[in-house]
Short mmCIF file of C-alpha atoms in Angstrom, two decimals:
data_model
loop_
_atom_site.label_atom_id
_atom_site.label_comp_id
_atom_site.label_asym_id
_atom_site.label_seq_id
_atom_site.Cartn_x
_atom_site.Cartn_y
_atom_site.Cartn_z
CA MET A 1 44.08 -14.70 41.76
CA ARG A 2 47.46 -15.70 40.11
CA ASN A 3 45.47 -18.53 38.29
CA GLY A 4 42.81 -16.44 37.60
CA VAL A 5 42.43 -14.28 33.68
CA THR A 6 42.47 -11.07 32.15
CA ILE A 7 39.90 -9.49 31.28
CA GLY A 8 40.58 -9.22 27.84
CA GLN A 9 40.41 -13.11 28.38
CA ALA A 10 37.45 -12.83 30.80
CA ALA A 11 35.75 -10.54 28.22
CA VAL A 12 35.96 -13.44 25.54
CA PHE A 13 35.17 -16.59 27.44
CA VAL A 14 32.51 -14.50 28.23
CA GLY A 15 31.32 -13.25 25.20
CA VAL A 16 31.33 -10.18 24.91
CA THR A 17 33.94 -6.47 24.76
CA VAL A 18 36.23 -5.36 27.12
CA LYS A 19 34.87 -2.39 26.90
CA THR A 20 31.38 -4.31 27.86
CA VAL A 21 33.06 -5.48 30.97
CA ARG A 22 34.31 -2.19 32.43
CA HIS A 23 30.69 -1.18 32.03
CA TYR A 24 29.67 -3.46 34.36
CA HIS A 25 31.89 -2.69 36.79
CA LYS A 26 31.02 1.16 36.02
CA LEU A 27 27.86 0.11 36.64
CA GLY A 28 28.27 -1.91 40.36
CA LEU A 29 27.76 -4.98 38.37
CA VAL A 30 29.96 -5.84 38.83
CA GLU A 31 33.22 -5.87 41.06
CA GLU A 32 36.49 -5.70 40.19
CA PRO A 33 38.54 -7.93 41.56
CA GLU A 34 41.88 -6.48 43.26
CA ARG A 35 45.44 -6.21 41.54
CA ASP A 36 47.73 -9.17 41.33
CA SER A 37 51.77 -8.26 42.17
CA SER A 38 51.96 -7.84 38.93
CA GLY A 39 49.81 -5.14 38.66
CA TYR A 40 47.07 -7.01 36.47
CA ARG A 41 43.09 -7.21 37.92
CA ARG A 42 42.89 -10.90 37.15
CA TYR A 43 38.80 -12.40 36.94
CA GLY A 44 38.50 -15.40 38.74
CA SER A 45 35.60 -17.68 38.24
CA ALA A 46 32.83 -16.44 40.78
CA ASP A 47 34.28 -12.91 38.68
CA LEU A 48 33.11 -15.12 36.14
CA LEU A 49 30.40 -16.28 36.61
CA ARG A 50 28.71 -12.89 38.10
CA LEU A 51 29.70 -12.08 34.11
CA VAL A 52 28.77 -14.66 32.89
CA GLN A 53 24.85 -14.11 34.58
CA VAL A 54 24.71 -9.92 33.94
CA ARG A 55 25.08 -10.85 30.24
CA THR A 56 22.84 -13.87 29.71
CA LEU A 57 20.07 -10.95 31.89
CA ALA A 58 21.62 -8.63 29.54
CA ALA A 59 20.81 -10.23 26.64
CA ALA A 60 17.11 -11.54 27.22
CA GLY A 61 16.45 -8.20 27.97
CA VAL A 62 16.38 -7.32 30.91
CA PRO A 63 17.56 -3.69 31.44
CA LEU A 64 20.94 -3.14 33.29
CA ALA A 65 19.79 -0.60 36.45
CA GLU A 66 17.61 -4.33 37.18
CA ILE A 67 19.82 -6.64 36.84
CA GLY A 68 21.99 -6.02 40.07
CA PRO A 69 19.09 -6.56 42.26
CA LEU A 70 17.69 -9.67 40.56
CA LEU A 71 21.01 -11.35 40.31
CA ASP A 72 20.91 -10.32 44.90
CA ALA A 73 17.20 -11.33 45.77
CA ASP A 74 16.72 -14.22 46.80
CA ALA A 75 14.41 -16.86 44.77
CA PRO A 76 10.87 -15.78 45.24
CA LEU A 77 11.61 -12.39 44.11
CA PHE A 78 14.16 -13.49 41.47
CA ALA A 79 11.78 -15.31 39.77
CA ALA A 80 9.22 -12.91 40.14
CA ALA A 81 10.95 -10.00 38.79
CA LEU A 82 11.87 -12.29 35.83
CA ALA A 83 7.97 -13.61 34.93
CA ASP A 84 7.91 -9.08 34.65
CA VAL A 85 10.32 -9.21 32.27
CA GLU A 86 8.52 -11.37 30.40
CA ARG A 87 5.95 -9.24 29.98
CA GLN A 88 7.08 -6.37 29.53
CA LEU A 89 9.30 -8.02 27.11
CA THR A 90 5.94 -10.07 25.60
CA GLU A 91 4.62 -6.03 25.51
CA ARG A 92 7.20 -5.17 23.20
CA ILE A 93 7.36 -7.48 21.04
CA GLU A 94 3.37 -7.40 20.54
CA VAL A 95 4.55 -3.51 19.49
CA LEU A 96 7.40 -4.68 17.21
CA THR A 97 5.46 -6.97 15.07
CA ALA A 98 2.62 -4.75 14.79
CA ARG A 99 5.29 -2.36 13.22
CA ARG A 100 6.23 -5.04 11.10
CA ASP A 101 2.97 -5.91 10.22
CA THR A 102 1.58 -2.34 9.51
CA LEU A 103 4.64 -2.21 6.98
CA HIS A 104 3.77 -4.47 4.78
CA ARG A 105 0.74 -3.58 4.85
CA LEU A 106 2.88 0.25 3.49
CA ALA A 107 4.68 -2.44 1.11
CA ASP A 108 1.34 -3.24 -0.40
CA GLY A 109 -0.59 0.17 -1.17
CA ASP A 110 -2.73 1.95 1.37
CA ARG A 111 -3.30 -1.79 3.48
CA ALA A 112 -1.45 0.11 6.14
CA LEU A 113 -4.30 3.70 5.13
CA LEU A 114 -7.89 0.82 4.68
CA SER A 115 -9.64 -1.96 6.19
CA ASP A 116 -8.39 -5.81 4.03
CA ARG A 117 -11.90 -5.09 3.52
CA ALA A 118 -11.73 -1.47 1.72
CA VAL A 119 -8.99 -2.83 -0.13
CA ALA A 120 -10.59 -6.27 -2.17
CA LEU A 121 -13.89 -3.19 -1.54
CA LEU A 122 -11.20 -1.51 -4.39
CA GLU A 123 -9.80 -4.62 -6.55
CA ARG A 124 -13.93 -5.30 -6.70
CA MET A 125 -13.81 -2.07 -8.61
CA LEU A 126 -11.39 -2.98 -11.29
CA GLY A 127 -13.00 -6.15 -11.35
CA LEU A 128 -16.58 -4.24 -12.32
CA GLY A 129 -13.87 -1.91 -15.11
CA PHE A 130 -14.54 1.26 -13.02
CA PRO A 131 -11.05 3.66 -13.47
CA ALA A 132 -8.12 3.26 -11.82
CA ASP A 133 -7.94 6.63 -11.82
CA GLU A 134 -11.83 6.21 -9.89
CA VAL A 135 -10.65 3.37 -8.23
CA ALA A 136 -7.97 5.45 -6.70
CA ALA A 137 -9.56 8.89 -5.94
CA THR A 138 -12.16 6.47 -3.73
CA ARG A 139 -8.82 4.60 -1.73
CA GLU A 140 -7.95 8.88 -1.08
CA GLY A 141 -11.86 9.78 -0.09
CA TRP A 142 -11.51 6.52 1.86
CA VAL A 143 -9.42 7.34 3.25
CA LEU A 144 -10.46 10.71 4.73
CA ALA A 145 -13.45 9.02 5.68
CA ARG A 146 -11.80 6.77 8.02
CA ALA A 147 -10.01 9.10 9.76
CA LEU A 148 -12.14 12.02 9.83
CA VAL A 149 -16.16 9.96 10.41
CA PRO A 150 -14.02 6.31 11.62
CA GLU A 151 -17.60 5.50 14.32
CA GLY A 152 -19.89 5.28 10.76
CA PHE A 153 -17.42 3.87 8.40
CA ASP A 154 -17.58 0.15 8.53
CA ASP A 155 -21.73 0.59 7.96
CA TYR A 156 -20.72 3.18 5.10
CA LEU A 157 -18.93 0.50 3.74
CA THR A 158 -22.03 -2.54 4.00
CA HIS A 159 -23.47 -0.18 2.11
CA PHE A 160 -21.09 0.69 -0.47
CA GLU A 161 -21.12 -3.25 -0.86
CA ASP A 162 -24.47 -2.93 -0.92
CA ALA A 163 -24.31 -0.18 -4.11
CA LEU A 164 -22.03 -2.01 -6.72
CA GLN A 165 -25.21 -5.11 -6.11
CA ASP A 166 -27.06 -2.34 -8.68
CA THR A 167 -25.87 -2.73 -12.47
CA ARG A 168 -28.10 0.98 -13.17
CA LEU A 169 -25.49 2.32 -9.95
CA VAL A 170 -22.34 0.99 -11.05
CA ALA A 171 -23.45 2.12 -15.23
CA LEU A 172 -23.88 5.65 -13.73
CA THR A 173 -20.58 6.45 -11.53
CA LYS A 174 -18.46 4.90 -14.29
CA ARG A 175 -20.07 7.41 -17.05
CA THR A 176 -19.40 9.86 -14.07
CA ALA A 177 -15.21 9.43 -13.02
CA GLU A 178 -15.59 10.14 -17.97
CA ALA A 179 -17.28 13.36 -16.86
CA VAL A 180 -14.21 14.77 -14.85
CA THR A 181 -12.71 15.48 -17.97
CA TRP A 182 -15.91 17.03 -19.49
CA ASP A 183 -15.70 20.55 -20.01
CA PRO A 184 -18.15 21.88 -16.67
CA ASP A 185 -19.99 23.73 -19.35
CA ASP A 186 -21.07 20.58 -21.02
CA PRO A 187 -25.17 20.38 -20.77
CA ARG A 188 -24.73 16.24 -20.24
CA ILE A 189 -23.45 17.36 -16.56
CA ALA A 190 -26.45 18.54 -16.48
CA GLU A 191 -28.40 15.49 -18.36
CA LEU A 192 -25.49 13.43 -14.97
CA ALA A 193 -26.57 14.70 -12.36
CA THR A 194 -30.03 13.82 -12.39
CA ALA A 195 -30.22 10.34 -13.97
CA ALA A 196 -28.22 9.63 -10.99
CA ALA A 197 -29.62 11.93 -8.15
CA ASP A 198 -32.96 9.68 -10.13
CA HIS A 199 -31.71 6.95 -9.07
CA TYR A 200 -30.65 7.30 -5.97
CA LEU A 201 -33.79 8.59 -4.78
CA ALA A 202 -36.48 6.08 -6.54
CA ASN A 203 -33.37 3.47 -4.90
CA PRO A 204 -33.76 5.02 -1.39
CA ALA A 205 -31.21 2.42 0.85
CA LEU A 206 -28.44 3.58 -1.77
CA LEU A 207 -29.02 7.03 -0.23
CA LYS A 208 -27.47 5.69 2.41
CA THR A 209 -24.24 5.64 0.40
CA VAL A 210 -24.28 9.53 0.46
CA THR A 211 -25.19 10.44 3.63
CA GLY A 212 -23.53 8.10 5.66
CA LEU A 213 -20.51 10.00 6.80
CA GLN A 214 -22.57 12.69 7.57
CA ALA A 215 -21.13 13.69 11.52
CA ARG A 216 -22.68 14.30 14.52
CA THR A 217 -20.53 17.31 14.47
CA GLU A 218 -19.53 19.16 12.46
CA ALA A 219 -20.98 17.27 9.88
CA ALA A 220 -20.97 20.79 7.27
CA THR A 221 -16.75 20.37 7.33
CA ARG A 222 -16.38 17.07 7.52
CA TYR A 223 -18.52 15.51 4.79
CA THR A 224 -17.33 18.57 2.65
CA LEU A 225 -14.20 17.51 2.92
CA ILE A 226 -15.00 14.08 2.04
CA ALA A 227 -16.99 13.81 -0.32
CA HIS A 228 -15.48 17.00 -2.11
CA HIS A 229 -12.39 15.36 -1.95
CA GLY A 230 -10.23 16.31 -5.45
CA GLU A 231 -12.89 18.77 -6.85
CA GLU A 232 -10.55 21.59 -7.29
CA GLN A 233 -8.26 19.32 -10.04
CA SER A 234 -12.15 19.26 -11.50
CA PRO A 235 -14.69 22.36 -12.09
CA ALA A 236 -16.34 19.46 -14.14
CA ALA A 237 -16.26 17.49 -11.19
CA ALA A 238 -17.65 20.18 -8.90
CA ARG A 239 -19.84 21.37 -11.03
CA LEU A 240 -21.85 17.18 -11.45
CA SER A 241 -21.49 16.70 -8.03
CA ALA A 242 -23.59 20.49 -7.03
CA LEU A 243 -25.95 19.83 -9.53
CA PHE A 244 -26.43 15.89 -8.16
CA GLU A 245 -26.82 17.32 -4.51
CA ALA A 246 -28.98 20.18 -4.89
CA ARG A 247 -31.12 18.13 -6.88
CA LEU A 248 -31.48 15.45 -3.12
CA ARG A 249 -32.12 18.66 -1.77
CA ALA A 250 -34.60 19.48 -2.88
CA ALA A 251 -36.33 16.36 -3.13
CA GLY A 252 -35.83 16.68 1.49
CA ILE A 253 -32.51 15.34 1.74
CA HIS A 254 -30.28 16.54 4.86
CA ILE A 255 -26.38 17.04 2.66
CA PRO A 256 -24.85 19.21 4.39
CA ARG A 257 -23.20 22.26 2.70
CA PRO A 258 -20.21 23.66 1.97
CA ASP A 259 -19.14 26.09 4.42
CA PRO A 260 -18.26 29.90 2.67
CA HIS A 261 -15.24 30.77 3.87
#
């Protein structure tokens, strides 16, 4: 043992700290060497080899509690244990990669909350000349829709994508965005609501953008949360929506009514 090294030297050789070596001793992963005649613990080659093995497995992600049995196992069990550790590490990598991707999407606005397809449609709205405030309101409504009615959201996007091909509807929608700043008693609101409802009724496929997000349960609650999001900030928008929905109901289209409570 006289030709052994001190704990400090052993730590340096192995690439860990003295505290780590002592922690390995405490866990029973590496036995403490006997003291020499001078009272120092001397680490021989076998001790250093064990330290290297423990450090390597720990650095590879093997939990410290599993390292002892792993080193004491025979070759087949050792190989099987390593394969299990690899599987666990792969799962952790996938989770961390997903978190990293989420951070990247968060850095790009609402990409963490909406699909790439939805974001592309929002960008298309901007390209068609929709006001930024209208696009922002649509984005918020879609975030709610995706959360409240996830099973129907992709179909809704398909209907919305088709609707953007309708130049008359795009013009009416832009006009609706302008109307949110009008006085709620402005007669143009009733005229716009009628024109919009009549266009939808004349083109039944467009109605799917109105009815497509009606949930199978709690229809009134979910629909109104999505369809009327933001209207508390604009009395004109609330009146326009109410008139639009009333005209559709009068034509036999099922539109859930807001809960009076």
